[in-house]
């Protein structure tokens, strides 16, 4: 940690010294406030929402600046506060002191806002931190009004101070004062974006877009009812995902709007039958289903669309659990069959919604994969899509369609069954097409032609079915039929050609073998008459051979030999014999 801080300190000191040398030859100072705080926030925690880390960085930055400028407030014996004034302003780095102090207070306030979800008492501390940030930002604005600062620094200080004040009034729910401050900040940033070059314009335009949801939210709370539609569009487009003050409040506002609309939703109609809806959670879910297509159309990319479907499927899971619990309660109380049938039909309807939204989500996923196919332009950093990658999503779609045909209370609805079966055949045609592409990639032309033919049969049967009326899917099937016709004749021609890629690959693999390995196959190999012919491998590989057999006498340990003691010559002993033997008389 100390090493990182030292490296950070050295790099910032070098940049600060360079900027000091430049400003020494200038009459006025320039401080790009928005650029400085955005870069610091992205590099020190706010990319991941870590406000505590950013607040600590601001404290370390302040200490380094004060030490470099010899503007330290703490001595050996006491604390002596030093305020940056116009007389002290001899270096542009003095402007960093109030800026970092304001950012530190603002970062602390945002940290407390995250913690206030579980600890409401921290709301008061949050307001006090924002009040301190607003006061320091006002001092910075007054300091930048000095003749030592240029016009751009003055405008940036005014915009920054207005944004901090607007954030304070927003938290205090003083909507009129907040909207005035946000509009001042937005106007200044718009003028700055028009006056600067193209490289610096992007940052200011992003700040203008970030302030728009805050202004519309304040307008809605003041009494502008039309602002709710704009807020919903901004939220769905993802432009408020990074706004700290607004994201949670806007979600709460959307939930309140849904609850007001859910009061009027007492029943829904599906398959010519009306279903009563009593539970509030199910009503909210059905309202979200009605608005889901609009949300998907307004989403800015595939990931945002898939996120909408994921959130909707989670809500559907909760709604289904509510219906199951109610069915158990009604069964325990012994209710009539009509009530049980109504709940069963509602459960089938919610299950149908879950399966249909799962199919739509997979279709979005398939569409994103098709953009990265071999023949399409693939952006950098994205994986190239192969035909086999599209088979599994279509199989999941077919499985979901088969589950729809097994829903209870729909056994007698023949039209529903025929529509689902026709749709299932349509997606089977897509699956067969991509399986055939996989075989064609492997040069298996016979299998590819058979699958192309099966896909054509599926398409013809679907287009002839009078029940099937999905015009979008019909158009996709017609385009698919055109592709299948071309690919089928291409596979047929390659299967009957003698010099197809598979034959050339076989000859190449045979040429790589030695002559001794292909004695039964004739092949003209020019390497045999060259100076290095491929006849056999030298030195040859080691081969295992049987070793010399070993014999083991296993019966020796089990044989009992006869005693031979009677045949052993007995020697006579005595002292005479012993002395004679000791003197050398032993023979």
Coordinates of C-alpha atoms in Angstrom, one line a residue:
X1 CA 0.0 0.0 0.0
X2 CA 2.8 2.4 0.8
X3 CA 4.5 1.6 -2.5
X4 CA 1.3 2.4 -4.4
X5 CA 0.9 5.7 -2.5
X6 CA 4.5 6.7 -3.2
X7 CA 4.2 6.0 -6.9
X8 CA 1.0 7.9 -7.0
X9 CA 2.6 10.8 -5.2
X10 CA 5.6 10.9 -7.5
X11 CA 3.5 10.9 -10.6
X12 CA 1.2 13.6 -9.3
X13 CA 4.2 15.7 -8.1
X14 CA 5.8 15.5 -11.6
X15 CA 2.5 16.6 -13.2
X16 CA 2.0 19.3 -10.7
X17 CA 5.6 20.6 -11.1
X18 CA 5.2 20.6 -14.9
X19 CA 1.9 22.5 -14.6
X20 CA 3.6 25.0 -12.2
X21 CA 6.4 25.7 -14.7
X22 CA 3.8 26.3 -17.4
X23 CA 1.7 28.6 -15.2
X24 CA 4.8 30.5 -14.2
X25 CA 5.0 32.0 -17.7
X26 CA 1.2 32.7 -17.8
X27 CA -0.7 35.6 -16.3
X28 CA -3.8 33.6 -15.4
X29 CA -4.4 30.1 -14.0
X30 CA -6.5 27.4 -15.7
X31 CA -8.2 24.7 -13.7
X32 CA -10.2 22.1 -15.7
X33 CA -12.5 21.1 -12.8
X34 CA -14.8 18.6 -14.6
X35 CA -11.9 16.8 -16.3
X36 CA -9.9 16.6 -13.0
X37 CA -12.8 15.2 -10.9
X38 CA -14.0 12.8 -13.5
X39 CA -10.5 11.3 -14.0
X40 CA -9.9 11.0 -10.3
X41 CA -13.3 9.4 -9.7
X42 CA -12.8 6.8 -12.5
X43 CA -9.3 5.9 -11.2
X44 CA -10.0 5.8 -7.5
X45 CA -13.1 3.8 -6.8
X46 CA -16.2 5.3 -8.4
X47 CA -16.0 3.0 -11.4
X48 CA -17.1 0.3 -8.9
X49 CA -19.2 2.6 -6.6
X50 CA -16.5 2.6 -3.8
X51 CA -17.0 6.0 -2.3
X52 CA -14.9 5.3 0.8
X53 CA -11.9 4.6 -1.4
X54 CA -12.4 7.9 -3.3
X55 CA -12.8 9.8 -0.1
X56 CA -9.5 8.4 1.2
X57 CA -7.8 9.3 -2.0
X58 CA -9.0 12.9 -1.7
X59 CA -7.5 13.1 1.8
X60 CA -4.2 11.8 0.6
X61 CA -4.2 14.2 -2.3
X62 CA -4.9 17.1 0.0
X63 CA -2.0 16.1 2.3
X64 CA 0.5 15.9 -0.6
X65 CA -0.6 19.2 -2.1
X66 CA -0.3 21.1 1.2
X67 CA 3.1 19.5 1.9
X68 CA 4.4 20.5 -1.6
X69 CA 3.1 24.0 -1.2
X70 CA 4.4 24.3 2.4
X71 CA 0.8 25.1 3.4
X72 CA 0.5 22.6 6.3
X73 CA -2.1 23.3 9.0
X74 CA -0.7 21.0 11.7
X75 CA 2.4 22.0 13.7
X76 CA 4.1 20.1 16.5
X77 CA 1.9 21.7 19.2
X78 CA -1.5 22.7 17.7
X79 CA -3.7 22.9 14.6
X80 CA -3.7 26.2 12.8
X81 CA -6.3 26.4 10.0
X82 CA -5.1 28.1 6.8
X83 CA -7.6 29.3 4.3
X84 CA -6.8 29.8 0.6
X85 CA -7.3 33.4 -0.3
X86 CA -6.6 35.5 -3.4
X87 CA -3.4 36.8 -1.8
X88 CA -2.1 33.3 -1.2
X89 CA -3.0 32.2 -4.8
X90 CA 0.4 32.2 -6.4
X91 CA 0.2 28.7 -7.8
X92 CA -2.6 26.8 -9.6
X93 CA -2.2 24.0 -7.1
X94 CA -3.8 26.2 -4.4
X95 CA -7.0 25.8 -6.3
X96 CA -6.8 22.1 -5.9
X97 CA -7.2 22.4 -2.1
X98 CA -10.8 23.6 -2.0
X99 CA -11.7 21.4 -4.9
X100 CA -10.4 18.2 -3.2
X101 CA -12.0 19.3 0.1
X102 CA -15.4 19.6 -1.6
X103 CA -14.9 16.3 -3.4
X104 CA -14.0 14.6 -0.1
X105 CA -17.2 15.9 1.6
X106 CA -19.3 14.9 -1.4
X107 CA -17.8 11.4 -1.5
X108 CA -18.5 11.0 2.2
X109 CA -22.1 12.0 1.6
X110 CA -22.5 9.5 -1.2
X111 CA -21.0 6.8 1.0
X112 CA -23.5 7.7 3.7
X113 CA -26.3 7.6 1.1
X114 CA -25.4 4.0 0.4
X115 CA -25.4 3.1 4.1
X116 CA -28.6 5.0 4.8
X117 CA -30.6 2.2 3.2
X118 CA -30.1 0.0 6.3
X119 CA -29.3 2.8 8.8
X120 CA -31.8 5.7 8.4
X121 CA -30.1 7.8 11.1
X122 CA -27.2 8.4 8.7
X123 CA -29.5 10.6 6.6
X124 CA -28.8 13.6 8.9
X125 CA -25.0 13.1 8.6
X126 CA -25.4 12.8 4.8
X127 CA -27.1 16.3 4.7
X128 CA -24.4 17.9 6.9
X129 CA -21.7 16.5 4.5
X130 CA -23.5 17.9 1.5
X131 CA -23.9 21.3 3.2
X132 CA -20.1 21.3 3.9
X133 CA -19.4 20.4 0.2
X134 CA -21.7 23.2 -0.9
X135 CA -20.0 25.8 1.3
X136 CA -16.5 24.8 0.1
X137 CA -17.7 24.8 -3.5
X138 CA -19.0 28.3 -3.0
X139 CA -15.6 29.4 -1.6
X140 CA -14.0 27.8 -4.7
X141 CA -16.3 29.8 -7.0
X142 CA -15.5 33.1 -5.1
X143 CA -11.8 32.3 -5.3
X144 CA -11.9 31.6 -9.1
X145 CA -13.6 35.0 -9.6
X146 CA -10.2 36.5 -9.0
X147 CA -8.3 38.1 -11.9
X148 CA -5.7 35.4 -11.6
X149 CA -8.1 32.8 -13.1
X150 CA -9.2 32.7 -16.8
X151 CA -12.8 32.8 -18.0
X152 CA -13.0 29.0 -18.5
X153 CA -12.0 28.3 -14.8
X154 CA -14.6 30.8 -13.6
X155 CA -17.4 29.1 -15.7
X156 CA -16.3 25.6 -14.5
X157 CA -16.3 26.7 -10.9
X158 CA -19.8 28.2 -11.2
X159 CA -21.1 25.0 -12.9
X160 CA -19.5 22.8 -10.2
X161 CA -20.8 24.9 -7.4
X162 CA -24.3 24.9 -8.9
X163 CA -24.2 21.1 -9.2
X164 CA -23.2 20.6 -5.6
X165 CA -25.9 23.0 -4.4
X166 CA -28.5 21.2 -6.6
X167 CA -27.5 17.9 -5.0
X168 CA -28.0 19.4 -1.6
X169 CA -31.4 20.8 -2.4
X170 CA -32.3 17.5 -4.1
X171 CA -31.6 15.6 -0.9
X172 CA -33.5 18.1 1.1
X173 CA -36.5 17.7 -1.3
X174 CA -36.5 21.4 -2.1
X175 CA -37.4 20.7 -5.7
X176 CA -37.7 24.3 -7.0
X177 CA -34.3 25.4 -5.7
X178 CA -32.7 22.1 -6.9
X179 CA -34.1 22.5 -10.5
X180 CA -32.8 26.0 -10.7
X181 CA -29.3 25.0 -9.7
X182 CA -29.2 22.0 -12.0
X183 CA -30.4 24.2 -14.9
X184 CA -27.6 26.7 -14.2
X185 CA -25.0 23.9 -14.2
X186 CA -26.5 22.3 -17.3
X187 CA -26.5 25.7 -19.2
X188 CA -22.9 26.4 -18.4
X189 CA -21.7 23.0 -19.5
X190 CA -23.7 23.3 -22.7
X191 CA -21.9 26.6 -23.5
X192 CA -18.6 25.1 -22.6
X193 CA -19.2 22.2 -25.0
X194 CA -19.9 24.6 -27.8
X195 CA -16.8 26.7 -27.2
X196 CA -14.2 23.9 -26.8
X197 CA -12.6 21.6 -29.4
X198 CA -14.0 18.2 -30.3
X199 CA -11.8 16.2 -27.9
X200 CA -13.0 18.0 -24.8
X201 CA -16.7 18.3 -25.9
X202 CA -17.6 14.6 -25.1
X203 CA -17.0 15.1 -21.3
X204 CA -19.2 18.1 -21.1
X205 CA -22.0 16.6 -23.2
X206 CA -22.0 13.6 -20.9
X207 CA -22.4 15.9 -17.9
X208 CA -25.4 17.6 -19.6
X209 CA -27.0 14.2 -20.2
X210 CA -26.4 13.2 -16.6
X211 CA -28.2 16.3 -15.3
X212 CA -31.3 15.8 -17.5
X213 CA -32.9 13.1 -15.4
X214 CA -32.4 15.2 -12.2
X215 CA -34.2 18.1 -13.8
X216 CA -37.1 16.0 -15.0
X217 CA -37.4 14.4 -11.6
X218 CA -37.6 17.7 -9.9
X219 CA -40.1 18.9 -12.5
X220 CA -42.3 15.9 -11.8
X221 CA -42.2 16.6 -8.0
X222 CA -43.1 20.2 -8.6
X223 CA -46.2 19.2 -10.5
X224 CA -45.3 18.4 -14.1
X225 CA -47.2 15.2 -14.8
X226 CA -45.6 14.8 -18.3
X227 CA -42.2 14.4 -16.8
X228 CA -42.9 10.8 -15.7
X229 CA -42.9 9.6 -19.3
X230 CA -39.5 11.2 -19.9
X231 CA -38.1 9.7 -16.7
X232 CA -39.3 6.2 -17.7
X233 CA -37.6 6.5 -21.1
X234 CA -34.4 7.8 -19.6
X235 CA -34.4 4.9 -17.0
X236 CA -35.1 2.3 -19.7
X237 CA -32.4 3.7 -22.0
X238 CA -29.8 3.2 -19.2
X239 CA -28.9 6.9 -18.9
X240 CA -29.6 7.1 -15.2
X241 CA -27.8 3.9 -14.2
X242 CA -24.8 5.8 -12.9
X243 CA -26.6 8.7 -11.3
X244 CA -26.1 8.4 -7.6
X245 CA -28.8 10.8 -6.4
X246 CA -31.5 9.6 -8.8
X247 CA -31.3 5.9 -9.4
X248 CA -32.9 4.6 -6.2
X249 CA -35.5 7.5 -6.1
X250 CA -36.5 6.9 -9.7
X251 CA -37.0 3.2 -9.1
X252 CA -39.2 4.0 -6.1
X253 CA -41.2 6.5 -8.3
X254 CA -41.7 3.8 -11.0
X255 CA -42.9 1.4 -8.3
X256 CA -45.4 3.9 -7.0
X257 CA -46.7 4.6 -10.5
X258 CA -47.2 0.8 -11.0
X259 CA -49.1 0.5 -7.7
X260 CA -51.5 3.3 -8.7
X261 CA -52.2 1.5 -12.0
X262 CA -52.5 -1.9 -10.4
X263 CA -55.5 -0.8 -8.4
X264 CA -57.6 -0.7 -11.6
X265 CA -56.5 -4.1 -12.9
X266 CA -58.9 -6.5 -11.4
X267 CA -59.0 -9.2 -14.2
X268 CA -57.3 -10.2 -17.4
X269 CA -58.6 -12.0 -20.5
X270 CA -56.7 -14.8 -22.2
X271 CA -57.9 -17.5 -24.7
X272 CA -61.4 -16.1 -24.6
X273 CA -61.7 -16.5 -20.8
X274 CA -61.5 -13.8 -18.1
X275 CA -59.3 -14.4 -15.1
X276 CA -59.8 -12.5 -11.8
X277 CA -56.6 -11.1 -10.3
X278 CA -56.8 -10.5 -6.6
X279 CA -53.2 -10.4 -5.4
X280 CA -51.4 -7.1 -5.7
X281 CA -48.0 -8.6 -6.6
X282 CA -49.6 -10.4 -9.6
X283 CA -51.2 -7.2 -10.8
X284 CA -47.9 -5.4 -10.7
X285 CA -46.3 -8.2 -12.6
X286 CA -49.0 -8.1 -15.3
X287 CA -48.5 -4.4 -15.7
X288 CA -44.8 -4.8 -16.2
X289 CA -45.6 -7.5 -18.8
X290 CA -47.7 -5.0 -20.7
X291 CA -44.9 -2.4 -20.7
X292 CA -42.1 -4.9 -21.4
X293 CA -42.2 -4.6 -25.2
X294 CA -41.9 -0.8 -25.0
X295 CA -39.0 -1.2 -22.6
X296 CA -37.2 -3.6 -24.9
X297 CA -37.7 -1.3 -27.9
X298 CA -36.2 1.6 -26.0
X299 CA -33.2 -0.4 -24.7
X300 CA -29.9 0.8 -26.2
X301 CA -28.2 -2.6 -26.7
X302 CA -28.6 -6.4 -26.4
X303 CA -27.4 -6.6 -22.9
X304 CA -30.0 -4.0 -21.7
X305 CA -32.7 -6.0 -23.5
X306 CA -31.7 -9.2 -21.9
X307 CA -31.5 -7.5 -18.5
X308 CA -35.2 -6.4 -18.9
X309 CA -36.2 -10.0 -19.6
X310 CA -34.2 -11.4 -16.7
X311 CA -35.9 -8.9 -14.3
X312 CA -39.3 -9.8 -15.7
X313 CA -38.7 -13.6 -15.3
X314 CA -37.7 -13.1 -11.7
X315 CA -41.0 -11.2 -11.1
X316 CA -42.8 -14.0 -12.8
X317 CA -41.3 -16.6 -10.5
X318 CA -42.5 -14.6 -7.5
X319 CA -46.0 -14.3 -9.0
X320 CA -46.2 -18.0 -9.7
X321 CA -45.2 -18.8 -6.1
X322 CA -48.1 -16.5 -4.9
X323 CA -50.6 -18.5 -7.0
X324 CA -49.2 -21.8 -5.7
X325 CA -49.6 -20.7 -2.1
X326 CA -53.1 -19.5 -2.8
X327 CA -54.0 -22.8 -4.4
X328 CA -52.8 -24.7 -1.4
X329 CA -54.8 -22.5 1.0
X330 CA -58.0 -22.9 -1.1
X331 CA -57.5 -26.7 -1.3
X332 CA -57.0 -26.8 2.5
X333 CA -60.2 -24.8 3.1
X334 CA -62.2 -27.1 0.7
X335 CA -63.2 -24.4 -1.8
X336 CA -65.4 -25.2 -4.8
X337 CA -64.1 -26.6 -8.1
X338 CA -64.8 -23.3 -9.9
X339 CA -62.4 -21.4 -7.6
X340 CA -59.7 -24.1 -8.1
X341 CA -60.2 -24.1 -11.9
X342 CA -59.8 -20.3 -12.0
X343 CA -56.6 -20.5 -10.0
X344 CA -55.3 -23.3 -12.2
X345 CA -56.0 -21.3 -15.3
X346 CA -54.3 -18.2 -13.8
X347 CA -51.2 -20.4 -13.0
X348 CA -51.3 -21.7 -16.6
X349 CA -51.4 -18.1 -17.9
X350 CA -48.5 -17.0 -15.8
X351 CA -46.5 -20.1 -16.9
X352 CA -47.3 -19.3 -20.5
X353 CA -45.9 -15.8 -19.9
X354 CA -42.8 -17.2 -18.4
X355 CA -42.2 -19.5 -21.3
X356 CA -43.0 -16.9 -23.9
X357 CA -40.7 -14.3 -22.3
X358 CA -37.9 -17.0 -22.1
X359 CA -38.3 -17.6 -25.8
X360 CA -38.1 -13.9 -26.6
X361 CA -35.0 -13.6 -24.5
X362 CA -33.4 -16.5 -26.3
X363 CA -34.3 -14.9 -29.7
X364 CA -32.6 -11.7 -28.6
X365 CA -29.5 -13.8 -27.6
X366 CA -29.6 -15.5 -31.0
X367 CA -29.8 -12.2 -32.8
X368 CA -26.7 -11.0 -30.9
X369 CA -24.9 -14.2 -31.9
X370 CA -25.8 -13.8 -35.6
X371 CA -24.1 -10.4 -35.7
X372 CA -20.8 -12.2 -35.0
X373 CA -21.1 -14.9 -37.6
X374 CA -18.3 -15.7 -40.0
X375 CA -19.8 -13.7 -42.9
X376 CA -20.7 -10.6 -40.9
X377 CA -18.5 -7.8 -39.6
X378 CA -17.3 -8.8 -36.1
X379 CA -16.2 -6.0 -33.8
X380 CA -12.9 -6.2 -31.9
X381 CA -12.9 -8.1 -28.7
X382 CA -16.0 -10.3 -29.5
X383 CA -15.9 -14.0 -30.0
X384 CA -16.6 -15.3 -33.5
X385 CA -19.9 -17.2 -33.7
X386 CA -19.9 -20.7 -35.2
X387 CA -23.0 -22.6 -36.5
X388 CA -22.9 -25.0 -33.5
X389 CA -23.3 -22.1 -31.1
X390 CA -26.8 -21.4 -32.4
X391 CA -28.1 -25.0 -32.0
X392 CA -28.5 -25.0 -28.3
X393 CA -30.7 -21.8 -28.1
X394 CA -33.1 -23.2 -30.7
X395 CA -33.3 -26.4 -28.7
X396 CA -34.3 -24.5 -25.6
X397 CA -37.0 -22.6 -27.6
X398 CA -38.4 -25.9 -28.9
X399 CA -38.4 -27.3 -25.4
X400 CA -40.3 -24.3 -24.1
X401 CA -42.9 -24.6 -26.9
X402 CA -43.4 -28.3 -26.0
X403 CA -44.0 -27.3 -22.4
X404 CA -46.7 -24.9 -23.5
X405 CA -48.7 -27.7 -25.0
X406 CA -48.8 -29.5 -21.7
X407 CA -50.4 -26.6 -19.7
X408 CA -53.5 -27.6 -17.7
X409 CA -56.9 -26.2 -18.5
X410 CA -55.9 -26.0 -22.2
X411 CA -56.4 -29.6 -23.3
X412 CA -59.5 -28.7 -25.2
X413 CA -58.1 -25.7 -27.0
X414 CA -57.2 -27.2 -30.3
X415 CA -56.4 -23.9 -32.0
X416 CA -53.8 -23.2 -29.3
X417 CA -52.1 -26.6 -29.8
X418 CA -52.0 -26.1 -33.6
X419 CA -50.4 -22.7 -33.3
X420 CA -47.8 -24.0 -30.9
X421 CA -47.0 -27.0 -33.1
X422 CA -46.6 -24.8 -36.2
X423 CA -44.3 -22.5 -34.3
X424 CA -42.3 -25.4 -33.0
X425 CA -41.8 -26.7 -36.6
X426 CA -40.6 -23.2 -37.7
X427 CA -37.9 -23.2 -35.1
X428 CA -37.0 -26.8 -35.9
X429 CA -36.3 -25.6 -39.4
X430 CA -33.8 -23.1 -38.1
X431 CA -32.2 -25.8 -35.9
X432 CA -31.9 -28.2 -38.8
X433 CA -30.3 -25.5 -41.0
X434 CA -27.5 -24.8 -38.5
X435 CA -26.9 -28.5 -37.8
X436 CA -26.5 -28.9 -41.6
X437 CA -24.0 -26.0 -41.6
X438 CA -22.0 -27.8 -39.0
X439 CA -21.8 -30.9 -41.2
X440 CA -21.0 -28.8 -44.2
X441 CA -18.1 -27.2 -42.3
X442 CA -16.8 -30.7 -41.6
X443 CA -17.1 -31.6 -45.4
X444 CA -19.8 -34.2 -44.7
X445 CA -21.9 -33.3 -47.7
X446 CA -24.4 -36.2 -47.6
X447 CA -25.5 -35.5 -44.1
X448 CA -25.7 -31.8 -44.8
X449 CA -27.9 -32.3 -47.9
X450 CA -30.3 -34.6 -45.9
X451 CA -30.6 -31.9 -43.1
X452 CA -31.2 -29.1 -45.6
X453 CA -34.0 -31.2 -47.2
X454 CA -35.5 -31.8 -43.7
X455 CA -35.5 -28.1 -43.0
X456 CA -37.2 -27.4 -46.3
X457 CA -39.9 -29.8 -45.4
X458 CA -40.5 -28.1 -42.1
X459 CA -40.7 -24.7 -43.8
X460 CA -43.2 -25.9 -46.4
X461 CA -45.5 -27.5 -43.8
X462 CA -45.5 -24.3 -41.7
X463 CA -46.2 -22.0 -44.6
X464 CA -49.1 -24.2 -45.7
X465 CA -50.7 -24.2 -42.2
X466 CA -53.6 -21.7 -42.2
X467 CA -53.5 -21.4 -38.4
X468 CA -49.9 -20.0 -38.3
X469 CA -50.2 -16.1 -38.7
X470 CA -46.9 -14.8 -37.2
X471 CA -45.8 -12.5 -40.1
X472 CA -42.4 -11.8 -38.6
X473 CA -41.6 -15.5 -38.4
X474 CA -43.0 -16.2 -41.8
X475 CA -40.7 -13.6 -43.3
X476 CA -37.7 -15.2 -41.5
X477 CA -38.7 -18.7 -42.9
X478 CA -38.9 -17.4 -46.4
X479 CA -35.4 -15.9 -46.1
X480 CA -34.2 -19.1 -44.6
X481 CA -35.7 -21.1 -47.5
X482 CA -33.6 -19.1 -49.9
X483 CA -30.4 -19.7 -48.0
X484 CA -31.2 -23.5 -47.8
X485 CA -31.7 -23.7 -51.5
X486 CA -28.3 -22.2 -52.3
X487 CA -26.5 -24.2 -49.6
X488 CA -28.1 -27.5 -50.7
X489 CA -27.0 -27.2 -54.3
X490 CA -23.5 -26.1 -53.2
X491 CA -23.2 -29.2 -51.0
X492 CA -24.5 -31.5 -53.8
X493 CA -22.0 -30.1 -56.3
X494 CA -19.1 -30.5 -53.8
X495 CA -20.2 -34.1 -53.0
X496 CA -19.9 -35.3 -56.6
X497 CA -16.6 -33.5 -57.5
X498 CA -13.5 -35.6 -57.4
X499 CA -11.2 -32.7 -56.3
X500 CA -13.3 -31.7 -53.4
X501 CA -11.5 -30.3 -50.3
X502 CA -11.8 -33.7 -48.5
X503 CA -9.9 -35.5 -51.2
X504 CA -7.1 -33.0 -51.3
X505 CA -6.8 -33.2 -47.5
X506 CA -6.6 -37.0 -47.7
X507 CA -3.8 -36.9 -50.3
X508 CA -1.9 -34.4 -48.1
X509 CA -2.2 -36.7 -45.1
X510 CA -1.0 -39.7 -47.1
X511 CA 2.1 -37.8 -48.4
X512 CA 3.1 -37.1 -44.8
X513 CA 3.4 -40.9 -44.2
X514 CA 6.6 -42.9 -44.9
X515 CA 6.7 -45.3 -47.9
X516 CA 6.8 -48.4 -45.6
X517 CA 3.5 -47.3 -44.0
X518 CA 1.6 -47.0 -47.3
X519 CA 2.9 -49.9 -49.4
X520 CA -0.6 -50.9 -50.5
X521 CA -1.6 -47.4 -51.7
X522 CA -0.2 -45.9 -54.9
X523 CA 0.5 -42.2 -54.8
X524 CA 2.9 -40.1 -56.8
X525 CA 5.3 -38.6 -54.3
X526 CA 8.0 -36.4 -55.7
X527 CA 9.9 -36.6 -52.4
X528 CA 10.9 -40.3 -53.2
X529 CA 13.3 -39.1 -55.9
X530 CA 14.7 -36.3 -53.9
X531 CA 17.8 -36.3 -51.7
X532 CA 15.7 -36.8 -48.6
X533 CA 13.1 -39.5 -49.5
X534 CA 10.5 -40.5 -46.9
X535 CA 11.0 -44.2 -47.0
X536 CA 11.1 -45.3 -43.4
X537 CA 11.8 -43.9 -40.0
X538 CA 15.4 -43.9 -38.8
X539 CA 16.3 -44.6 -36.1
X540 CA 13.4 -47.0 -35.7
X541 CA 11.2 -46.7 -32.6
X542 CA 11.7 -49.0 -29.7
X543 CA 9.4 -52.0 -29.6
X544 CA 8.7 -54.2 -26.6
X545 CA 9.9 -57.9 -26.9
X546 CA 9.3 -60.9 -24.6
X547 CA 12.1 -61.3 -22.0
X548 CA 14.1 -64.5 -21.2
X549 CA 11.9 -66.9 -19.1
X550 CA 12.8 -67.4 -15.4
X551 CA 12.2 -70.6 -13.5
X552 CA 11.4 -70.7 -9.8
X553 CA 11.7 -73.8 -7.5
X554 CA 8.5 -73.5 -5.6
X555 CA 8.5 -77.0 -4.2
X556 CA 11.8 -76.8 -2.3
X557 CA 10.3 -75.1 0.7
X558 CA 7.7 -77.8 1.1
X559 CA 9.9 -81.0 0.8
X560 CA 11.0 -82.9 3.9
X561 CA 14.4 -84.6 3.5
X562 CA 15.3 -87.9 5.4
X563 CA 17.7 -87.8 8.3
X564 CA 21.4 -88.7 7.5
X565 CA 22.8 -88.6 11.0
X566 CA 23.6 -92.4 11.1
X567 CA 25.9 -92.1 8.1
X568 CA 28.0 -89.3 9.6
X569 CA 31.3 -90.5 11.1
X570 CA 31.5 -90.0 14.8
X571 CA 34.9 -88.6 16.1
X572 CA 36.3 -89.8 19.5
X573 CA 37.3 -87.0 21.9
X574 CA 39.7 -86.8 25.0
X575 CA 42.5 -84.8 26.5
X576 CA 45.2 -86.7 24.6
X577 CA 43.5 -86.0 21.3
X578 CA 42.9 -82.4 22.2
X579 CA 46.6 -81.8 23.2
X580 CA 47.7 -83.6 20.1
X581 CA 45.5 -81.5 18.0
X582 CA 46.7 -78.3 19.6
X583 CA 50.3 -79.2 19.0
X584 CA 49.6 -79.8 15.3
X585 CA 48.6 -83.3 15.3
X586 CA 45.2 -82.7 13.6
X587 CA 45.0 -84.3 10.2

